[in-house]
Amino acid sequence: DGSGRIFLDVNGDCFQAIVDYLNELAISSDEDPPEYPTVGGENRLILHDHLQLFGLPSSTLMSESNIIKDLSQVESIEHWLQEDGSAGTMTLLYRSSRDGLSPGAFHDKCDDNDSGDNVRTLVIIETKEGGIVGGYSNTPWDCFNGNYIGADKAFLFALSGFNTTSPCKMKLKDKDDVEAIMNDGDHGPVFGGGHDLCVEGSRVYLDVGHTYEIGPTEEFNCNENYEINEMEVFQVSDPGKQKQLSPCSEKKATLVDRFTREVNVAINQKWLTLQELEEEVFSLEESFKDEITFIDSFVSRDTSGVVMLNVSGTMMATERAVLMFAEDSVLAQQFDDTKWTEQGCKDMRVKDWEPDDVMKWMKKITDIPNNVAQLFIENE
């Protein structure tokens, strides 16, 4: 506006969380950064969008993790998921310190419930030594004993420890391998036919190189085992389900299916994005029409219906009808002329005073001379 203020149409809770984070970040050292902004419930997705709007990494996707707090580690995971088009919103399904470190607890929380919600999962394990290792599967877990199954986008990873110098990703040697994961009610998550990564009891076993690419250090490849300090499993939502088209967009959508799968996905995603932008422009146009209607009400009608308000030193104009929308509010009571002037109204506030009443009232006000009060009586 004319004062240089910018009005943002954003979620108040999410925006406040971002502002608080940036304020703390400005006064914090690099060695002790503040916690990344978080919100609860349904606002998590909104916060994700707001972070992108303001050019901040969307690490809120891992805000529920007790293991991963470093922003660079979050970005590594997001990058690995994006490589195969698997990125999505993450929701905590299982935490060993909360749900118990047992095969039963893992499968109870993480197995597919026939709804398709838990199809894609990310397993994160922190060892007692401080190492962080895990795996991703785009095939659901189950408790069938010894049942191997394929997962063409599965991979293993390590974020710290195990003599690694940087985060590393270990992909499937063959994306069509039918032993990407093993479903076994007597074990926690198991990756690979070797087993490349296996959770048994309270320990994680690493022998990478059978089904997945060999690890960067010896610690991954020589059947070592480590005591688990914490294990978490996140559901990774399908990005195709995150963006739902409006009815009018569905009618206009003509999805491409004549190229390879990867090309089709890329083209269709771009097409849907353009349609969403078109809808957003249409929504803005409708908002502008509402503003024009509001402005017209000020210039083409009786000004008696316009009310000027002083809000903390800022002058604002609105319609009397707006202030009276909530009939029992203080503003509605104040600006409802009928309750001040209409005789016989059940809510009438006007008092009929006799001259003697005026005299008594005037005498109570010390700053008014008696002769002035007498004039009121004489003139009734």
Short mmCIF file of C-alpha atoms in Angstrom, two decimals:
data_model
loop_
_atom_site.label_atom_id
_atom_site.label_comp_id
_atom_site.label_asym_id
_atom_site.label_seq_id
_atom_site.Cartn_x
_atom_site.Cartn_y
_atom_site.Cartn_z
CA ASP A 1 0.00 0.00 0.00
CA GLY A 2 1.04 3.65 0.19
CA SER A 3 2.87 3.02 3.46
CA GLY A 4 5.04 0.31 1.94
CA ARG A 5 3.22 -2.53 3.70
CA ILE A 6 2.69 -5.83 1.92
CA PHE A 7 -0.43 -7.89 2.53
CA LEU A 8 0.07 -11.67 2.15
CA ASP A 9 -2.70 -14.19 1.65
CA VAL A 10 -1.06 -16.96 3.68
CA ASN A 11 -1.88 -19.24 6.57
CA GLY A 12 -1.26 -17.32 9.80
CA ASP A 13 0.15 -20.23 11.82
CA CYS A 14 2.52 -21.30 9.04
CA PHE A 15 3.67 -17.77 8.33
CA GLN A 16 4.33 -17.11 12.03
CA ALA A 17 6.37 -20.33 12.27
CA ILE A 18 8.51 -19.20 9.32
CA VAL A 19 8.97 -15.68 10.74
CA ASP A 20 9.97 -17.08 14.16
CA TYR A 21 12.47 -19.42 12.50
CA LEU A 22 14.05 -16.64 10.43
CA ASN A 23 14.30 -14.36 13.48
CA GLU A 24 16.04 -17.10 15.48
CA LEU A 25 18.25 -17.95 12.52
CA ALA A 26 19.45 -14.33 12.32
CA ILE A 27 20.79 -14.45 15.88
CA SER A 28 21.99 -18.09 15.96
CA SER A 29 25.45 -19.42 15.19
CA ASP A 30 26.14 -21.92 12.42
CA GLU A 31 27.06 -24.50 15.09
CA ASP A 32 23.72 -24.13 16.87
CA PRO A 33 21.00 -23.37 14.31
CA PRO A 34 17.36 -23.11 15.40
CA GLU A 35 14.86 -25.90 14.82
CA TYR A 36 13.23 -25.76 11.41
CA PRO A 37 9.65 -24.39 11.40
CA THR A 38 7.00 -26.98 12.17
CA VAL A 39 3.23 -26.99 12.52
CA GLY A 40 0.77 -29.67 13.39
CA GLY A 41 -2.08 -31.45 11.70
CA GLU A 42 -3.38 -30.48 8.29
CA ASN A 43 -1.20 -27.35 8.20
CA ARG A 44 1.92 -29.43 7.44
CA LEU A 45 1.20 -29.48 3.71
CA ILE A 46 0.43 -25.77 3.76
CA LEU A 47 3.75 -25.08 5.52
CA HIS A 48 5.52 -27.12 2.83
CA ASP A 49 4.01 -24.87 0.14
CA HIS A 50 4.79 -21.68 2.10
CA LEU A 51 8.43 -22.69 2.53
CA GLN A 52 8.73 -23.13 -1.22
CA LEU A 53 6.94 -19.79 -1.76
CA PHE A 54 9.56 -18.01 0.33
CA GLY A 55 12.48 -19.88 -1.23
CA LEU A 56 13.22 -22.11 1.79
CA PRO A 57 13.94 -25.85 1.60
CA SER A 58 10.87 -27.89 2.43
CA SER A 59 12.52 -29.84 5.24
CA THR A 60 9.22 -29.77 7.04
CA LEU A 61 8.65 -33.11 5.25
CA MET A 62 10.95 -34.65 7.88
CA SER A 63 9.81 -32.50 10.77
CA GLU A 64 8.44 -35.53 12.66
CA SER A 65 11.80 -37.32 12.71
CA ASN A 66 13.76 -37.67 15.93
CA ILE A 67 16.74 -38.97 13.94
CA ILE A 68 17.19 -36.52 11.08
CA LYS A 69 17.54 -32.89 12.12
CA ASP A 70 20.34 -31.70 9.85
CA LEU A 71 18.99 -29.75 6.87
CA SER A 72 21.60 -31.18 4.47
CA GLN A 73 20.51 -34.72 5.34
CA VAL A 74 16.89 -33.85 4.62
CA GLU A 75 17.89 -32.39 1.27
CA SER A 76 19.84 -35.56 0.42
CA ILE A 77 16.80 -37.76 1.03
CA GLU A 78 14.53 -35.46 -0.95
CA HIS A 79 17.01 -35.42 -3.83
CA TRP A 80 17.26 -39.21 -3.90
CA LEU A 81 13.48 -39.57 -3.94
CA GLN A 82 13.10 -36.96 -6.65
CA GLU A 83 15.57 -38.81 -8.90
CA ASP A 84 13.00 -41.54 -9.49
CA GLY A 85 9.91 -39.37 -9.22
CA SER A 86 9.16 -40.70 -5.75
CA ALA A 87 9.18 -37.46 -3.75
CA GLY A 88 6.10 -36.79 -1.65
CA THR A 89 4.85 -35.74 1.75
CA MET A 90 6.19 -37.86 4.61
CA THR A 91 4.05 -39.04 7.50
CA LEU A 92 5.48 -40.92 10.48
CA LEU A 93 4.10 -44.46 10.71
CA TYR A 94 6.42 -46.11 13.22
CA ARG A 95 8.99 -45.11 15.83
CA SER A 96 10.76 -47.82 17.83
CA SER A 97 11.07 -45.74 21.02
CA ARG A 98 7.31 -45.12 20.91
CA ASP A 99 5.89 -48.31 19.41
CA GLY A 100 8.47 -50.90 20.46
CA LEU A 101 11.48 -52.38 18.67
CA SER A 102 9.94 -55.66 17.56
CA PRO A 103 8.87 -57.27 14.26
CA GLY A 104 5.26 -57.28 15.41
CA ALA A 105 5.25 -53.56 16.19
CA PHE A 106 6.88 -52.76 12.85
CA HIS A 107 4.43 -54.81 10.78
CA ASP A 108 1.44 -53.61 12.79
CA LYS A 109 2.25 -49.99 11.94
CA CYS A 110 3.77 -50.32 8.48
CA ASP A 111 2.16 -53.22 6.61
CA ASP A 112 -0.23 -52.37 3.80
CA ASN A 113 -3.81 -52.19 5.12
CA ASP A 114 -5.42 -52.87 1.70
CA SER A 115 -6.18 -49.16 1.32
CA GLY A 116 -2.95 -48.54 -0.56
CA ASP A 117 -1.93 -45.83 1.92
CA ASN A 118 1.28 -47.50 3.11
CA VAL A 119 2.59 -48.60 -0.28
CA ARG A 120 5.70 -46.37 -0.29
CA THR A 121 7.85 -46.23 2.85
CA LEU A 122 11.17 -44.83 4.00
CA VAL A 123 13.04 -46.67 6.77
CA ILE A 124 15.57 -44.68 8.84
CA ILE A 125 17.80 -46.38 11.43
CA GLU A 126 20.14 -44.72 13.91
CA THR A 127 22.74 -46.96 15.55
CA LYS A 128 24.14 -46.62 19.07
CA GLU A 129 27.36 -45.39 17.46
CA GLY A 130 25.49 -42.51 15.81
CA GLY A 131 25.42 -43.85 12.26
CA ILE A 132 22.30 -43.28 10.16
CA VAL A 133 21.34 -45.85 7.53
CA GLY A 134 18.10 -46.89 5.87
CA GLY A 135 16.17 -47.81 2.77
CA TYR A 136 13.23 -46.87 0.58
CA SER A 137 10.65 -49.20 -0.96
CA ASN A 138 7.82 -48.42 -3.35
CA THR A 139 6.32 -51.85 -2.62
CA PRO A 140 4.31 -52.40 0.59
CA TRP A 141 5.48 -54.45 3.55
CA ASP A 142 3.67 -57.57 4.72
CA CYS A 143 4.25 -60.29 7.28
CA PHE A 144 4.27 -63.32 4.93
CA ASN A 145 7.18 -65.47 6.08
CA GLY A 146 10.10 -65.38 3.68
CA ASN A 147 8.21 -63.82 0.79
CA TYR A 148 10.52 -61.84 -1.51
CA ILE A 149 9.05 -59.17 -3.76
CA GLY A 150 10.28 -56.64 -6.31
CA ALA A 151 10.35 -52.85 -5.86
CA ASP A 152 11.78 -51.15 -8.94
CA LYS A 153 12.54 -47.83 -7.20
CA ALA A 154 13.94 -49.23 -3.95
CA PHE A 155 17.34 -48.10 -2.69
CA LEU A 156 19.54 -48.12 0.40
CA PHE A 157 21.31 -45.10 1.84
CA ALA A 158 23.61 -43.88 4.58
CA LEU A 159 23.70 -40.33 5.92
CA SER A 160 26.45 -40.55 8.52
CA GLY A 161 28.78 -42.98 10.28
CA PHE A 162 30.24 -46.22 8.89
CA ASN A 163 33.43 -44.32 7.92
CA THR A 164 31.57 -42.46 5.17
CA THR A 165 32.64 -38.93 4.30
CA SER A 166 29.32 -37.89 2.73
CA PRO A 167 25.76 -39.19 2.29
CA CYS A 168 25.56 -42.09 -0.17
CA LYS A 169 22.81 -43.89 -2.08
CA MET A 170 23.00 -47.56 -3.07
CA LYS A 171 20.61 -48.40 -5.90
CA LEU A 172 19.29 -51.74 -7.07
CA LYS A 173 21.71 -53.52 -9.39
CA ASP A 174 18.70 -54.55 -11.46
CA LYS A 175 15.44 -52.64 -11.06
CA ASP A 176 13.55 -55.78 -12.13
CA ASP A 177 15.09 -57.88 -9.36
CA VAL A 178 12.30 -59.74 -7.53
CA GLU A 179 14.24 -59.74 -4.25
CA ALA A 180 14.25 -56.00 -3.55
CA ILE A 181 12.60 -56.55 -0.15
CA MET A 182 11.55 -59.52 1.96
CA ASN A 183 8.31 -59.72 3.94
CA ASP A 184 8.84 -61.76 7.07
CA GLY A 185 6.83 -61.62 10.27
CA ASP A 186 9.89 -62.67 12.28
CA HIS A 187 11.97 -59.70 11.12
CA GLY A 188 11.66 -55.98 10.78
CA PRO A 189 12.41 -54.42 7.38
CA VAL A 190 14.63 -56.57 5.15
CA PHE A 191 16.18 -55.27 1.90
CA GLY A 192 17.79 -57.56 -0.66
CA GLY A 193 18.18 -61.28 -1.16
CA GLY A 194 21.56 -61.32 0.54
CA HIS A 195 20.32 -59.79 2.98
CA ASP A 196 21.82 -56.38 2.15
CA LEU A 197 20.09 -54.70 5.10
CA CYS A 198 18.18 -56.66 7.70
CA VAL A 199 16.64 -55.67 11.04
CA GLU A 200 16.59 -58.59 13.44
CA GLY A 201 15.70 -58.04 17.06
CA SER A 202 17.42 -54.90 18.29
CA ARG A 203 20.20 -54.98 15.69
CA VAL A 204 20.63 -54.01 12.05
CA TYR A 205 22.78 -56.25 9.82
CA LEU A 206 24.61 -54.81 6.80
CA ASP A 207 25.98 -56.95 3.97
CA VAL A 208 25.42 -54.69 0.98
CA GLY A 209 26.35 -55.85 -2.51
CA HIS A 210 23.98 -58.74 -3.20
CA THR A 211 20.86 -57.08 -4.60
CA TYR A 212 22.00 -53.47 -4.16
CA GLU A 213 25.13 -51.66 -5.31
CA ILE A 214 28.13 -52.23 -3.06
CA GLY A 215 28.61 -49.70 -0.27
CA PRO A 216 31.39 -47.10 -0.27
CA THR A 217 33.16 -48.50 2.82
CA GLU A 218 33.99 -51.91 4.24
CA GLU A 219 31.52 -51.45 7.08
CA PHE A 220 28.63 -51.89 4.62
CA ASN A 221 29.90 -54.99 2.88
CA CYS A 222 31.23 -57.46 5.45
CA ASN A 223 28.11 -58.62 7.30
CA GLU A 224 28.59 -56.28 10.24
CA ASN A 225 25.77 -55.67 12.73
CA TYR A 226 25.00 -52.68 14.92
CA GLU A 227 22.73 -52.09 17.88
CA ILE A 228 19.75 -49.90 17.02
CA ASN A 229 19.25 -46.72 19.00
CA GLU A 230 16.14 -45.57 17.11
CA MET A 231 14.23 -46.69 14.02
CA GLU A 232 11.57 -44.71 12.18
CA VAL A 233 9.39 -45.53 9.18
CA PHE A 234 7.67 -42.85 7.12
CA GLN A 235 4.88 -43.19 4.62
CA VAL A 236 5.81 -41.31 1.43
CA SER A 237 2.61 -40.13 -0.19
CA ASP A 238 2.10 -40.54 -3.92
CA PRO A 239 2.76 -37.15 -5.57
CA GLY A 240 0.09 -37.96 -8.13
CA LYS A 241 -2.49 -37.98 -5.34
CA GLN A 242 -1.37 -34.72 -3.80
CA LYS A 243 -2.67 -32.53 -6.60
CA GLN A 244 -6.35 -33.12 -7.19
CA LEU A 245 -7.93 -31.43 -10.16
CA SER A 246 -11.08 -29.40 -9.85
CA PRO A 247 -14.13 -30.66 -11.77
CA CYS A 248 -13.57 -28.13 -14.55
CA SER A 249 -9.91 -29.15 -14.88
CA GLU A 250 -10.83 -32.81 -15.09
CA LYS A 251 -13.04 -32.05 -18.05
CA LYS A 252 -10.22 -30.22 -19.81
CA ALA A 253 -7.45 -32.71 -19.01
CA THR A 254 -6.19 -34.77 -21.94
CA LEU A 255 -3.33 -36.85 -20.58
CA VAL A 256 -0.55 -38.09 -22.85
CA ASP A 257 0.11 -41.84 -22.99
CA ARG A 258 1.80 -42.49 -26.34
CA PHE A 259 5.42 -42.05 -25.24
CA THR A 260 7.59 -43.87 -22.72
CA ARG A 261 6.38 -43.85 -19.13
CA GLU A 262 8.97 -41.29 -18.00
CA VAL A 263 8.15 -38.90 -20.86
CA ASN A 264 4.40 -39.30 -20.30
CA VAL A 265 4.76 -38.50 -16.59
CA ALA A 266 6.88 -35.42 -17.30
CA ILE A 267 4.51 -34.06 -19.96
CA ASN A 268 1.37 -34.74 -17.94
CA GLN A 269 2.82 -33.18 -14.80
CA LYS A 270 3.68 -30.03 -16.76
CA TRP A 271 0.22 -30.02 -18.33
CA LEU A 272 -1.51 -30.33 -14.96
CA THR A 273 0.67 -27.56 -13.54
CA LEU A 274 -0.36 -25.25 -16.38
CA GLN A 275 -4.01 -26.05 -15.75
CA GLU A 276 -3.61 -25.25 -12.07
CA LEU A 277 -2.03 -21.92 -12.99
CA GLU A 278 -4.96 -21.22 -15.29
CA GLU A 279 -7.36 -21.90 -12.44
CA GLU A 280 -5.36 -19.63 -10.15
CA VAL A 281 -5.55 -16.80 -12.70
CA PHE A 282 -9.30 -17.35 -12.99
CA SER A 283 -9.61 -17.21 -9.20
CA LEU A 284 -7.67 -13.94 -9.11
CA GLU A 285 -9.93 -12.49 -11.78
CA GLU A 286 -12.97 -13.36 -9.68
CA SER A 287 -11.35 -11.73 -6.64
CA PHE A 288 -10.71 -8.56 -8.63
CA LYS A 289 -14.36 -8.52 -9.68
CA ASP A 290 -15.37 -8.67 -6.02
CA GLU A 291 -13.03 -5.77 -5.25
CA ILE A 292 -14.51 -3.72 -8.10
CA THR A 293 -18.00 -4.36 -6.75
CA PHE A 294 -16.88 -3.27 -3.29
CA ILE A 295 -15.28 -0.07 -4.60
CA ASP A 296 -18.35 0.73 -6.70
CA SER A 297 -20.45 0.60 -3.55
CA PHE A 298 -18.45 3.55 -2.20
CA VAL A 299 -18.67 5.79 -5.25
CA SER A 300 -22.15 5.07 -6.59
CA ARG A 301 -24.28 4.97 -3.45
CA ASP A 302 -25.30 7.18 -0.55
CA THR A 303 -22.24 7.89 1.57
CA SER A 304 -24.33 7.49 4.73
CA GLY A 305 -23.76 3.76 4.36
CA VAL A 306 -19.97 4.19 4.49
CA VAL A 307 -18.22 4.08 7.88
CA MET A 308 -14.68 5.29 8.56
CA LEU A 309 -12.80 3.47 11.31
CA ASN A 310 -9.57 4.39 13.07
CA VAL A 311 -7.83 1.06 13.64
CA SER A 312 -4.72 1.65 15.74
CA GLY A 313 -4.06 4.89 13.89
CA THR A 314 -4.85 3.50 10.44
CA MET A 315 -8.01 4.81 8.76
CA MET A 316 -10.15 2.12 7.15
CA ALA A 317 -13.40 2.40 5.21
CA THR A 318 -16.16 -0.19 5.18
CA GLU A 319 -19.91 -0.48 4.75
CA ARG A 320 -22.30 -0.23 7.66
CA ALA A 321 -23.91 -3.47 6.49
CA VAL A 322 -20.57 -5.25 6.93
CA LEU A 323 -20.26 -4.09 10.54
CA MET A 324 -23.80 -5.25 11.25
CA PHE A 325 -23.31 -8.71 9.77
CA ALA A 326 -23.00 -10.22 13.26
CA GLU A 327 -26.09 -8.72 14.89
CA ASP A 328 -24.97 -9.22 18.49
CA SER A 329 -21.45 -7.84 18.03
CA VAL A 330 -20.28 -4.60 19.65
CA LEU A 331 -19.85 -2.91 16.26
CA ALA A 332 -23.31 -3.95 15.11
CA GLN A 333 -24.82 -2.48 18.27
CA GLN A 334 -22.85 0.71 17.85
CA PHE A 335 -23.76 1.36 14.21
CA ASP A 336 -27.38 0.19 14.22
CA ASP A 337 -29.26 3.50 14.05
CA THR A 338 -32.61 1.88 14.81
CA LYS A 339 -31.49 0.94 18.30
CA TRP A 340 -30.62 4.54 19.09
CA THR A 341 -33.45 6.53 17.49
CA GLU A 342 -36.45 4.31 16.86
CA GLN A 343 -38.98 4.78 19.64
CA GLY A 344 -40.68 1.67 20.91
CA CYS A 345 -37.82 -0.62 19.91
CA LYS A 346 -37.37 -3.38 22.47
CA ASP A 347 -33.64 -2.68 22.49
CA MET A 348 -34.14 1.11 22.66
CA ARG A 349 -31.24 2.92 24.29
CA VAL A 350 -32.68 6.47 24.15
CA LYS A 351 -33.83 7.74 27.57
CA ASP A 352 -36.62 10.32 27.94
CA TRP A 353 -35.34 12.86 30.48
CA GLU A 354 -37.44 15.47 32.28
CA PRO A 355 -35.93 18.93 32.96
CA ASP A 356 -35.41 17.97 36.60
CA ASP A 357 -33.46 14.90 35.51
CA VAL A 358 -31.23 17.09 33.37
CA MET A 359 -30.71 19.51 36.29
CA LYS A 360 -29.67 16.72 38.64
CA TRP A 361 -27.34 15.24 36.05
CA MET A 362 -25.74 18.60 35.24
CA LYS A 363 -25.10 19.39 38.91
CA LYS A 364 -23.10 16.18 39.24
CA ILE A 365 -20.61 17.48 36.67
CA THR A 366 -18.39 19.87 38.61
CA ASP A 367 -17.05 21.65 35.52
CA ILE A 368 -20.51 22.93 34.48
CA PRO A 369 -21.64 26.15 36.26
CA ASN A 370 -25.11 26.18 37.83
CA ASN A 371 -26.28 29.03 35.57
CA VAL A 372 -25.57 26.87 32.53
CA ALA A 373 -27.58 24.03 34.03
CA GLN A 374 -30.38 26.51 34.74
CA LEU A 375 -30.46 27.45 31.04
CA PHE A 376 -31.17 23.82 30.16
CA ILE A 377 -34.17 23.86 32.53
CA GLU A 378 -35.52 27.17 31.22
CA ASN A 379 -35.25 26.02 27.63
CA GLU A 380 -36.50 22.55 28.48
#
